[in-house]
Coordinates of C-alpha atoms and ligand atoms in Angstrom, one line a residue:
M1 CA 0.0 0.0 0.0
G2 CA 1.0 3.6 -0.4
Q3 CA 2.9 2.6 -3.5
N4 CA 4.7 5.2 -5.4
K5 CA 4.3 4.5 -9.1
M6 CA 5.9 6.9 -11.5
G7 CA 5.2 8.3 -14.8
L8 CA 6.8 11.1 -16.8
I9 CA 5.5 14.2 -18.5
L10 CA 7.6 16.1 -20.9
V11 CA 7.0 19.8 -21.2
F12 CA 8.5 21.5 -24.2
L13 CA 9.2 25.2 -23.9
F14 CA 10.6 27.6 -26.5
L15 CA 13.1 29.8 -24.7
D16 CA 15.1 32.3 -26.8
G17 CA 14.4 30.2 -29.8
L18 CA 15.8 27.1 -28.2
L19 CA 13.7 24.1 -27.6
V20 CA 14.0 23.1 -24.0
C21 CA 12.7 19.9 -22.6
L22 CA 11.7 19.9 -18.9
A23 CA 11.1 16.5 -17.4
A24 CA 8.6 16.5 -14.6
D25 CA 7.6 13.2 -13.0
V26 CA 4.2 12.1 -12.1
H27 CA 3.7 10.0 -8.9
Y28 CA 0.8 7.9 -7.8
Y29 CA 0.0 7.1 -4.2
D30 CA -2.9 5.2 -2.6
F31 CA -3.9 6.6 0.8
V32 CA -6.3 4.2 2.6
L33 CA -8.0 5.9 5.5
Q34 CA -8.5 3.2 8.1
E35 CA -8.9 2.7 11.8
A36 CA -5.9 1.0 13.5
N37 CA -5.1 0.2 17.1
F38 CA -2.2 2.0 18.8
T39 CA -0.8 1.8 22.3
R40 CA 1.0 4.8 23.7
M41 CA 1.5 6.1 27.3
C42 CA -0.1 3.0 28.8
S43 CA -3.4 3.1 26.9
T44 CA -4.7 1.6 23.7
K45 CA -7.1 3.2 21.3
S46 CA -8.4 2.8 17.8
M47 CA -7.7 5.8 15.6
L48 CA -8.0 7.0 12.0
T49 CA -4.7 6.6 10.0
V50 CA -3.5 6.5 6.5
N51 CA -2.4 3.0 5.6
G52 CA -2.4 2.0 9.3
S53 CA 0.6 4.1 10.2
F54 CA 1.3 7.0 12.5
P55 CA 2.7 9.2 11.3
G56 CA 1.4 8.4 7.9
P57 CA 3.4 7.6 4.7
T58 CA 6.0 10.1 3.4
I59 CA 5.4 11.4 -0.1
Q60 CA 8.6 11.9 -2.1
A61 CA 8.9 13.9 -5.3
R62 CA 11.1 16.4 -7.1
K63 CA 10.5 20.1 -7.6
G64 CA 7.9 20.7 -10.2
D65 CA 6.5 17.1 -10.2
T66 CA 2.8 16.3 -9.9
I67 CA 1.4 13.7 -7.5
F68 CA -1.9 12.0 -7.7
V69 CA -3.1 10.7 -4.4
N70 CA -6.1 8.4 -4.4
V71 CA -7.7 8.7 -1.0
I72 CA -9.8 5.6 -0.2
N73 CA -12.0 6.2 2.8
Q74 CA -12.5 3.0 4.7
G75 CA -13.2 4.8 7.9
T76 CA -16.6 5.7 9.4
Y77 CA -16.9 9.4 8.7
G78 CA -16.1 11.9 6.0
V79 CA -12.5 13.3 5.8
T80 CA -10.5 15.6 3.5
I81 CA -6.7 15.9 3.0
H82 CA -4.7 19.1 2.6
W83 CA -1.2 19.5 1.1
H84 CA 0.2 22.0 3.5
G85 CA 2.4 24.5 1.7
V86 CA 1.8 23.2 -1.8
K87 CA 0.6 26.2 -3.8
Q88 CA -1.6 24.2 -6.2
P89 CA -1.4 26.8 -9.0
R90 CA -4.9 27.5 -10.3
N91 CA -6.0 24.2 -8.7
P92 CA -7.9 25.0 -5.5
W93 CA -10.1 21.9 -6.3
S94 CA -7.4 19.7 -4.7
D95 CA -6.4 21.9 -1.8
G96 CA -8.6 20.1 0.7
P97 CA -10.0 22.1 3.6
E98 CA -13.4 20.8 4.4
N99 CA -16.3 22.9 3.3
I100 CA -13.9 25.5 2.0
T101 CA -12.7 23.9 -1.2
Q102 CA -14.6 20.6 -1.1
C103 CA -17.1 18.6 0.8
P104 CA -15.7 15.6 2.7
I105 CA -14.9 12.2 1.1
A106 CA -17.7 10.2 2.6
A107 CA -16.9 6.8 4.3
G108 CA -16.9 4.1 1.7
T109 CA -15.9 6.4 -1.2
N110 CA -12.7 7.7 -2.7
F111 CA -11.3 10.9 -4.3
T112 CA -8.1 11.5 -6.2
Y113 CA -6.2 14.7 -5.4
E114 CA -3.9 16.2 -8.0
V115 CA -1.1 17.8 -6.0
I116 CA 0.8 20.2 -8.3
L117 CA 4.2 21.1 -7.2
S118 CA 5.8 24.3 -8.6
T119 CA 8.4 26.4 -6.8
E120 CA 8.4 24.4 -3.6
E121 CA 11.7 22.7 -2.6
G122 CA 12.5 21.1 0.7
T123 CA 10.0 19.7 3.1
L124 CA 6.2 20.2 3.4
W125 CA 3.5 18.0 4.8
W126 CA 0.0 16.7 4.3
H127 CA -2.7 16.4 6.9
A128 CA -6.4 15.8 7.2
H129 CA -8.4 19.0 7.1
S130 CA -11.7 18.0 8.7
D131 CA -12.4 18.8 12.4
W132 CA -9.5 17.4 14.4
T133 CA -8.7 14.4 12.3
R134 CA -5.3 15.9 11.5
A135 CA -4.1 14.8 15.0
T136 CA -3.6 11.2 13.6
V137 CA -3.8 11.7 9.8
H138 CA -0.6 13.4 8.7
G139 CA 2.8 12.8 7.1
A140 CA 5.8 14.5 5.4
I141 CA 6.2 15.6 1.8
V142 CA 9.8 15.5 0.7
I143 CA 10.6 17.6 -2.3
L144 CA 14.0 17.0 -3.7
P145 CA 15.8 19.4 -6.1
A146 CA 14.8 19.0 -9.8
A147 CA 16.8 16.3 -11.7
G148 CA 20.2 17.6 -12.5
T149 CA 20.3 20.2 -9.7
T150 CA 21.3 19.9 -6.1
Y151 CA 21.0 21.4 -2.6
P152 CA 22.5 24.8 -1.9
F153 CA 24.6 23.0 0.8
P154 CA 26.9 19.9 0.8
T155 CA 24.8 16.8 0.2
P156 CA 24.1 15.1 3.5
Y157 CA 25.1 11.5 4.1
K158 CA 21.5 10.6 4.9
E159 CA 18.1 12.2 5.4
Q160 CA 15.4 11.5 7.9
T161 CA 11.9 12.9 8.4
I162 CA 11.1 13.9 12.0
V163 CA 7.4 14.4 12.6
L164 CA 6.4 16.1 15.8
A165 CA 2.9 15.4 16.9
S166 CA 0.4 15.3 19.7
W167 CA -1.0 12.3 21.5
F168 CA -4.5 12.3 22.9
K169 CA -5.5 9.3 25.0
G170 CA -9.1 9.9 24.0
D171 CA -10.7 10.0 20.6
V172 CA -10.0 13.3 18.9
M173 CA -13.2 13.4 17.1
A174 CA -15.1 12.9 20.4
I175 CA -13.0 15.7 22.0
I176 CA -14.0 18.3 19.5
T177 CA -17.6 17.1 19.1
T178 CA -18.1 17.3 22.9
S179 CA -16.5 20.7 23.1
I180 CA -18.8 22.0 20.4
E181 CA -21.8 20.5 22.2
T182 CA -21.0 21.7 25.7
G183 CA -19.2 24.9 24.9
A184 CA -16.4 23.8 27.2
D185 CA -12.8 24.2 25.9
P186 CA -11.6 21.0 24.1
A187 CA -9.3 18.7 26.1
H188 CA -5.5 19.3 25.8
E189 CA -3.2 16.7 24.4
D190 CA -1.8 14.2 26.9
G191 CA 1.6 14.3 25.5
Y192 CA 3.8 14.8 22.4
T193 CA 5.5 12.4 20.0
I194 CA 8.5 12.2 17.7
N195 CA 7.9 9.9 14.7
G196 CA 4.9 8.5 16.5
E197 CA 6.7 7.7 19.8
P198 CA 6.5 9.7 23.0
G199 CA 9.8 8.6 24.3
D200 CA 11.4 7.7 27.6
L201 CA 10.0 10.5 29.8
Y202 CA 6.4 9.2 29.5
D203 CA 5.0 6.2 31.3
C204 CA 5.1 2.9 29.4
S205 CA 7.1 4.4 26.6
N206 CA 10.8 3.7 26.8
E207 CA 10.8 0.4 24.9
T208 CA 9.5 2.0 21.8
T209 CA 11.4 5.3 21.8
Y210 CA 12.3 6.4 18.3
R211 CA 16.1 5.8 17.6
L212 CA 18.2 7.3 14.9
S213 CA 21.5 5.6 14.4
V214 CA 24.3 7.7 13.0
E215 CA 27.9 7.2 11.8
Y216 CA 30.6 9.2 13.3
N217 CA 31.6 12.3 11.2
K218 CA 28.7 12.1 8.8
T219 CA 26.2 14.8 8.3
Y220 CA 22.5 14.2 8.5
L221 CA 19.5 16.2 7.1
L222 CA 16.5 16.1 9.4
R223 CA 13.3 17.1 7.7
I224 CA 11.2 18.3 10.6
V225 CA 7.5 18.7 10.5
N226 CA 5.5 20.2 13.3
A227 CA 2.1 18.4 13.3
V228 CA 1.4 19.2 17.0
M229 CA -2.2 20.3 17.5
N230 CA -2.1 23.0 20.1
E231 CA 1.3 24.1 21.2
E232 CA 4.4 25.6 19.6
T233 CA 7.7 23.7 20.0
F234 CA 11.3 24.0 21.0
F235 CA 13.5 21.2 19.5
G236 CA 17.2 20.3 20.0
I237 CA 19.8 17.5 20.1
A238 CA 22.1 17.2 23.2
N239 CA 25.7 18.4 22.5
H240 CA 25.0 18.9 18.8
N241 CA 24.7 22.1 16.8
L242 CA 21.9 22.4 14.3
T243 CA 22.2 24.2 11.0
V244 CA 18.8 25.2 9.7
V245 CA 18.9 25.4 5.9
A246 CA 15.2 25.6 4.8
Q247 CA 11.8 26.4 6.1
D248 CA 8.4 25.7 4.7
G249 CA 9.7 24.4 1.4
A250 CA 12.2 27.2 0.6
Y251 CA 15.9 27.5 1.4
I252 CA 17.2 30.1 3.9
K253 CA 20.6 31.5 4.9
P254 CA 22.0 28.8 7.1
I255 CA 21.4 29.4 10.9
N256 CA 23.7 27.7 13.4
T257 CA 21.9 27.2 16.6
S258 CA 21.5 24.8 19.6
Y259 CA 17.7 24.8 19.3
I260 CA 14.9 25.7 17.0
M261 CA 11.4 27.1 17.6
I262 CA 8.9 25.6 15.2
T263 CA 5.2 26.3 15.2
P264 CA 2.4 23.9 14.3
G265 CA 2.2 24.0 10.5
Q266 CA 5.9 24.9 9.9
T267 CA 8.5 22.6 8.5
M268 CA 12.3 23.0 8.8
D269 CA 15.3 21.3 7.2
V270 CA 18.1 21.0 9.7
L271 CA 21.6 19.6 9.2
F272 CA 23.6 18.1 12.1
A273 CA 27.1 16.7 12.0
A274 CA 27.5 13.5 14.1
N275 CA 30.9 14.8 15.4
Q276 CA 30.6 14.2 19.1
T277 CA 32.0 11.5 21.4
L278 CA 30.6 8.1 20.4
S279 CA 27.6 7.8 22.7
H280 CA 23.9 8.3 22.7
Y281 CA 22.1 11.7 22.9
Y282 CA 18.5 12.7 23.3
M283 CA 16.7 14.8 20.7
A284 CA 13.8 16.5 22.5
A285 CA 10.7 18.4 21.6
S286 CA 9.0 20.5 24.3
P287 CA 6.3 23.2 24.2
Y288 CA 7.0 26.9 23.8
H289 CA 4.0 28.5 25.5
D290 CA 3.8 32.2 26.1
S291 CA 0.4 32.7 27.7
V292 CA -1.2 32.2 31.1
V293 CA -3.5 29.5 29.8
T294 CA -2.7 26.1 31.3
F295 CA -1.1 23.6 28.9
P296 CA 0.5 20.2 28.9
N297 CA 4.1 20.8 29.8
S298 CA 5.9 17.6 28.9
T299 CA 8.7 16.6 26.6
A300 CA 8.9 14.1 23.7
T301 CA 12.3 12.4 23.2
A302 CA 14.1 10.3 20.7
I303 CA 17.6 9.0 20.8
V304 CA 20.5 9.6 18.5
E305 CA 22.8 6.6 18.7
Y306 CA 26.3 6.5 17.3
E307 CA 27.3 3.3 15.6
G308 CA 30.4 1.4 16.9
N309 CA 31.7 0.0 20.1
Y310 CA 31.7 2.1 23.2
T311 CA 30.4 2.1 26.7
A312 CA 27.8 4.9 27.0
P313 CA 26.3 6.3 30.2
S314 CA 23.1 4.5 31.0
S315 CA 21.1 7.6 30.4
P316 CA 21.7 9.6 27.2
F317 CA 22.8 13.2 27.4
F318 CA 19.9 15.6 27.5
P319 CA 19.7 18.9 25.5
T320 CA 19.3 22.3 27.2
L321 CA 16.2 23.8 25.6
P322 CA 14.9 27.3 26.4
A323 CA 12.3 27.4 29.2
Y324 CA 8.8 26.9 28.0
N325 CA 8.0 30.6 28.4
D326 CA 11.2 32.0 27.0
I327 CA 9.7 34.5 24.5
E328 CA 13.1 36.0 23.8
A329 CA 14.6 32.7 22.8
A330 CA 11.7 32.0 20.5
Q331 CA 11.7 35.3 18.8
K332 CA 15.5 35.4 18.5
F333 CA 15.4 32.2 16.5
T334 CA 12.3 33.2 14.4
N335 CA 13.7 36.6 13.6
S336 CA 17.0 35.1 12.4
V337 CA 15.4 33.3 9.5
K338 CA 16.3 35.1 6.1
S339 CA 15.8 33.8 2.6
L340 CA 18.8 32.9 0.5
A341 CA 18.0 35.8 -1.9
N342 CA 20.9 35.1 -4.2
E343 CA 21.2 34.8 -8.0
E344 CA 20.3 31.1 -8.0
Y345 CA 17.5 31.5 -5.4
P346 CA 16.1 35.0 -6.0
I347 CA 13.2 36.5 -4.1
N348 CA 10.2 38.2 -5.6
V349 CA 8.9 40.3 -2.8
P350 CA 6.6 43.2 -3.9
E351 CA 8.3 46.5 -3.2
T352 CA 5.1 48.5 -3.5
I353 CA 1.7 47.2 -2.6
D354 CA -1.8 47.6 -4.1
T355 CA -3.7 46.7 -1.0
R356 CA -3.1 46.4 2.7
I357 CA -5.4 44.2 4.9
Y358 CA -5.0 44.9 8.7
I359 CA -6.3 42.0 10.7
A360 CA -6.8 42.0 14.5
V361 CA -6.4 38.5 15.8
S362 CA -8.3 37.8 19.0
I363 CA -9.6 35.2 21.5
N364 CA -13.1 36.1 22.4
A365 CA -16.4 34.9 23.8
L366 CA -19.8 34.0 22.4
T367 CA -23.0 33.8 24.4
C368 CA -24.8 30.5 24.3
P369 CA -28.5 30.6 23.4
N370 CA -30.7 29.7 26.4
S371 CA -27.7 29.1 28.6
S372 CA -27.1 25.9 26.6
C373 CA -23.4 25.9 27.5
D374 CA -22.0 23.7 30.2
T375 CA -19.4 26.2 31.3
A376 CA -18.9 28.3 34.5
T377 CA -19.6 31.6 32.8
G378 CA -22.5 30.4 30.6
D379 CA -20.4 31.7 27.7
K380 CA -18.1 29.8 25.4
T381 CA -14.7 30.6 24.1
A382 CA -14.5 31.9 20.6
A383 CA -11.8 33.5 18.4
S384 CA -11.9 35.9 15.5
L385 CA -10.2 37.8 12.8
N386 CA -11.3 41.5 12.7
N387 CA -14.1 40.5 15.1
V388 CA -15.6 38.0 12.7
S389 CA -15.6 34.5 14.2
F390 CA -15.6 32.2 11.2
A391 CA -18.7 30.0 10.8
T392 CA -18.0 27.0 8.5
P393 CA -20.6 26.7 5.8
Q394 CA -22.5 23.6 4.9
I395 CA -21.4 23.7 1.2
D396 CA -17.9 24.4 0.2
I397 CA -17.1 28.0 -0.6
L398 CA -15.2 27.1 -3.8
Q399 CA -18.2 25.4 -5.4
A400 CA -20.5 28.2 -4.3
Y401 CA -18.2 30.8 -5.8
Y402 CA -17.6 28.9 -9.0
R403 CA -21.3 28.2 -9.5
G404 CA -22.5 31.5 -8.2
L405 CA -24.6 29.9 -5.4
N406 CA -26.0 32.5 -3.0
N407 CA -26.3 32.3 0.8
V408 CA -23.1 30.3 1.4
F409 CA -20.7 33.1 2.1
D410 CA -20.4 36.9 2.1
Q411 CA -17.7 38.9 0.3
D412 CA -17.3 41.6 2.9
F413 CA -14.5 40.5 5.2
P414 CA -13.5 43.8 6.8
N415 CA -10.3 45.4 5.6
E416 CA -9.4 46.6 9.1
P417 CA -10.7 46.0 12.7
P418 CA -14.2 47.4 13.1
F419 CA -13.1 49.4 16.1
F420 CA -9.7 50.5 17.2
Y421 CA -8.4 50.4 20.8
N422 CA -5.0 49.8 22.3
F423 CA -4.9 46.2 21.0
T424 CA -1.8 45.3 23.0
G425 CA -2.4 47.4 26.1
D426 CA -4.9 47.2 29.0
V427 CA -8.0 45.8 27.4
S428 CA -10.1 45.4 30.5
N429 CA -12.7 47.8 29.1
V430 CA -13.0 46.1 25.7
S431 CA -15.8 43.8 25.0
L432 CA -14.8 40.1 24.7
Y433 CA -17.7 39.3 22.4
T434 CA -17.3 38.8 18.7
A435 CA -19.6 38.7 15.7
Q436 CA -19.9 35.5 13.7
G437 CA -20.0 35.1 9.9
T438 CA -18.7 33.4 6.8
K439 CA -16.9 36.3 5.1
A440 CA -14.3 36.2 2.3
R441 CA -11.9 38.9 1.2
M442 CA -12.0 39.3 -2.6
I443 CA -8.7 40.1 -4.3
D444 CA -8.0 40.9 -7.9
Y445 CA -5.7 38.7 -9.9
G446 CA -2.1 40.0 -9.7
E447 CA -2.5 42.5 -6.8
A448 CA 0.4 43.0 -4.6
V449 CA -1.0 42.3 -1.2
E450 CA 0.2 43.1 2.3
I451 CA -1.5 41.6 5.3
V452 CA -0.6 42.9 8.8
Y453 CA -1.7 40.6 11.6
Q454 CA -2.2 42.5 14.8
G455 CA -2.2 40.5 18.0
T456 CA -4.6 41.6 20.7
N457 CA -4.6 41.1 24.5
L458 CA -8.2 40.1 24.6
R459 CA -8.8 37.1 27.0
A460 CA -5.3 35.8 26.8
A461 CA -2.4 37.4 24.9
M462 CA -0.4 34.7 23.1
S463 CA 1.3 34.1 19.8
H464 CA -0.5 32.6 16.8
P465 CA 1.0 30.7 13.9
I466 CA -1.1 31.9 10.9
H467 CA -1.2 29.9 7.8
L468 CA -2.3 30.8 4.3
H469 CA -3.3 28.2 1.7
G470 CA -2.4 28.7 -2.0
F471 CA 0.7 30.8 -1.4
S472 CA 4.0 31.2 0.3
F473 CA 4.6 34.8 1.4
Y474 CA 7.4 37.0 2.5
V475 CA 7.6 38.1 6.1
V476 CA 8.7 41.7 5.7
G477 CA 8.3 43.0 9.2
T478 CA 7.4 42.2 12.8
G479 CA 7.4 44.1 16.1
S480 CA 5.9 44.4 19.5
G481 CA 2.9 46.6 20.4
N482 CA 0.5 48.1 17.8
F483 CA 1.4 48.3 14.2
N484 CA 2.2 51.9 13.0
N485 CA 1.3 52.2 9.4
V486 CA 3.6 55.2 8.9
T487 CA 6.8 54.3 10.7
D488 CA 6.9 50.5 10.7
P489 CA 6.9 50.0 7.0
T490 CA 10.1 52.1 6.8
N491 CA 11.9 49.3 8.6
Y492 CA 10.7 46.5 6.4
N493 CA 13.1 43.9 5.2
L494 CA 12.7 43.8 1.4
V495 CA 16.2 42.4 0.8
D496 CA 16.1 38.9 2.2
P497 CA 12.7 38.3 3.9
P498 CA 11.9 34.6 4.6
E499 CA 9.4 33.0 2.3
I500 CA 7.2 30.8 4.3
N501 CA 3.5 29.6 4.6
T502 CA 2.9 29.8 8.4
V503 CA 4.0 32.9 10.2
N504 CA 4.2 33.3 13.9
L505 CA 2.4 36.4 15.1
P506 CA 4.2 37.3 18.3
K507 CA 2.3 37.7 21.6
S508 CA 1.1 41.4 21.9
G509 CA 2.8 42.3 18.7
W510 CA 2.3 42.4 14.9
V511 CA 3.7 40.8 11.8
A512 CA 3.5 41.9 8.1
I513 CA 3.6 39.6 5.1
R514 CA 3.6 40.4 1.4
F515 CA 2.8 38.3 -1.7
V516 CA 1.5 38.7 -5.3
A517 CA -2.0 37.3 -5.7
D518 CA -1.1 35.3 -8.8
N519 CA -3.0 32.2 -7.9
P520 CA -6.7 32.3 -8.6
G521 CA -8.8 30.3 -6.2
V522 CA -10.4 30.1 -2.8
W523 CA -7.7 30.0 -0.1
F524 CA -8.2 29.3 3.6
L525 CA -6.4 31.5 6.0
H526 CA -6.3 30.4 9.7
C527 CA -4.4 30.0 12.9
H528 CA -2.7 26.6 12.9
I529 CA -3.4 26.1 16.6
E530 CA -6.3 23.7 16.2
R531 CA -8.4 25.0 19.1
H532 CA -8.1 28.5 17.8
A533 CA -9.1 27.5 14.3
S534 CA -12.1 25.6 15.7
W535 CA -13.1 28.7 17.7
G536 CA -13.3 30.7 14.5
M537 CA -9.8 32.2 13.9
D538 CA -10.1 31.7 10.2
T539 CA -11.1 33.5 7.0
V540 CA -11.0 33.0 3.2
L541 CA -9.2 34.9 0.5
I542 CA -10.7 34.6 -2.9
V543 CA -8.3 35.5 -5.7
K544 CA -10.3 36.3 -8.8
N545 CA -9.4 35.0 -12.3
G546 CA -7.1 37.1 -14.5
T547 CA -8.0 37.9 -18.0
T548 CA -6.5 34.9 -19.8
S549 CA -7.1 31.2 -19.4
D550 CA -3.5 30.8 -18.0
T551 CA -4.4 33.2 -15.2
S552 CA -7.8 31.5 -14.4
M553 CA -8.8 28.7 -12.2
L554 CA -8.7 25.2 -13.8
P555 CA -12.1 23.7 -14.3
P556 CA -13.2 21.3 -11.6
P557 CA -12.3 17.6 -12.0
S558 CA -15.2 15.5 -13.3
Y559 CA -15.8 14.1 -9.9
M560 CA -15.9 16.1 -6.7
P561 CA -17.2 14.6 -3.4
P562 CA -20.9 15.6 -3.2
C563 CA -22.1 17.8 -0.3
S564 CA -24.7 15.8 1.5
Ligands
C2O1 CU1 -1.9 22.9 7.6 CU2 -5.3 24.8 6.6 O1 -3.6 23.8 7.2
CU2 CU1 -4.0 31.0 17.4

C-alpha cells in the first residue's frame, strides 16, 4: 500500500528560440483511511490513520512534479486531506480544507487529489483538514531538487523525516464534538511524540522510543514537520549544533543554533554533524508556551545513537532547551530566518503594494443561546479575525463561488478591525464578544497584497501561527505593540525576507507579510493552533481570475465529493 508508481510528462518550452525539454515526473499514491489500534502512554485506542501508520506515509517527489493521491476512505466518517504549503497553482479543487474547497470524502468512497508542485523545494507535509482528524492523519512531503540540480549546501550523508505530533489518550473526534456540544474548551493533548513515539520520559514508553543511528563524522539532514495540534515547540539535540537550511519548502541562509522554535504548520530542514563522542544523545521536543493559559508541559524524546563499540552512560545526554515561556529565545530564532536571496534562489517580494489588509487576531467569547453551555460563565470561548468568528458553511465556498450559489458566504470580510483600541495594552474595558459570519476577502488577480496581523490582548495574549493556503509569502516586518502604518513600513526587510507559509504572530505584537496574488482560487487563512481554528480564527481569501485562461482557475475535475 502507499505505493509510489511513477510516470513522466515532458514539457517543451521555447526559450530564446531554443527548444528546452523539462522532465517532470508524475507519482501515484494510494492513501487508505482506516482505523488502527495504537498503544501509547499506557493506553490503547483505535484511531484513524492512512495505511495503518502513525505518522502516515511520506510522499517523495522532485521540484515541479505532480502527485496523484487516491484517498480511499475505509473509515466511518467523511474526511479531506490538505497538502500544506503546496501552492496548487490554479487548482484549489485539490487543496482540501473541508467545506472551504470541497465537501468531505464520505466513508466508503474515494477521491483522487492532484497535487501540483511548482516552486516548492525542501519539506512540506500533508494532513487531514476535517475537524480534528489531522491529529492522527498526517505525514511528510519530501521535495528533492529537480533532476540535474542539487542542494545549496553539501549533500548530506543521509536524510530522515522527523514528525512532531500530539498524543491524545481519548478519541480526537469525540473531543472536538463534545467541546462544540457543551461549549467547554476542548481537552488538551496528553503528550507529544517524535515519529509517532512519546519517548522515555512518558510512562510505558521507553521500549518504543524512536532511535536514529548515526555514523561518526557524517552529516544528516532532518526534515522536521510540526504536526502538533495546540502548542508551539522547541527542539534540539544534546551536544550537537543544528544548521537550519530551509523552512516551509524554501531555502534560507544557514542558521547555526542549539535549538529551533517551530510552530504547528511549519517545516524545517536541519543539518547536524555527528561529530561528538561516540555515545547516545537525546533529541527533545517540548512546548513553547507564552500565555497564562494552562497547557500540557511535557517533553517528547528520541535517541541519536552512534554506531560502533563504546560504553555509554546509562542515560543519554539531555539537550538544554529554552524554558517553555522564553519568549526572547523563541523570537530570536524566528527573527534570524532570512531567505537565501541570491542569484540562484532569487526572491520576488513586492516592493510596493496595491492593498493592505489589517487583521486583528483575538480570542473572544460567544453567548450560548438559552444558557445551553455547560461552562462556569455560561459563555463559550471563541476566536476571531477582525471581530468575525468564522462560521464554517454547509457547502464548500469554492463550489458556491464557482457556480454562483447564494447564501453560502459573504464577500465583505473587513479590511481593518471594526473598532480601534489599544490592542496590546490594557483591554479590560474592551468587549470580549465577537460577531460571527462566513466572510471572504475578494482580491483581484495580480494584486500585490500586504497583510498585517495585529495581536490583541483580549482574553489571553499569546502568539498565533497563521497559515495561508495557496501561497507562500514574504515576512517583511514584525514588532511588539501596535502596528504603526507610517513608521513601521520604513523598517521592512525587502532584501532577504523569509518566504514561508505559516508565520508566527508574536504575543502582543504584529507581523507583516507580502505576496503577489497570482494564484486564482479560494484559499483558507487560519491560525494553525487547532483549538483557535475551531473557535473561528479563520477567513478565506478569494483571488479572482485574471483575463486569460492561463491566469484563471482550472475547471473542476469531473468528480468532486458531493455535499450531503
Ligand atoms: Cu496545515 Cu489549513 O492547514
Ligand atoms: Cu492561534
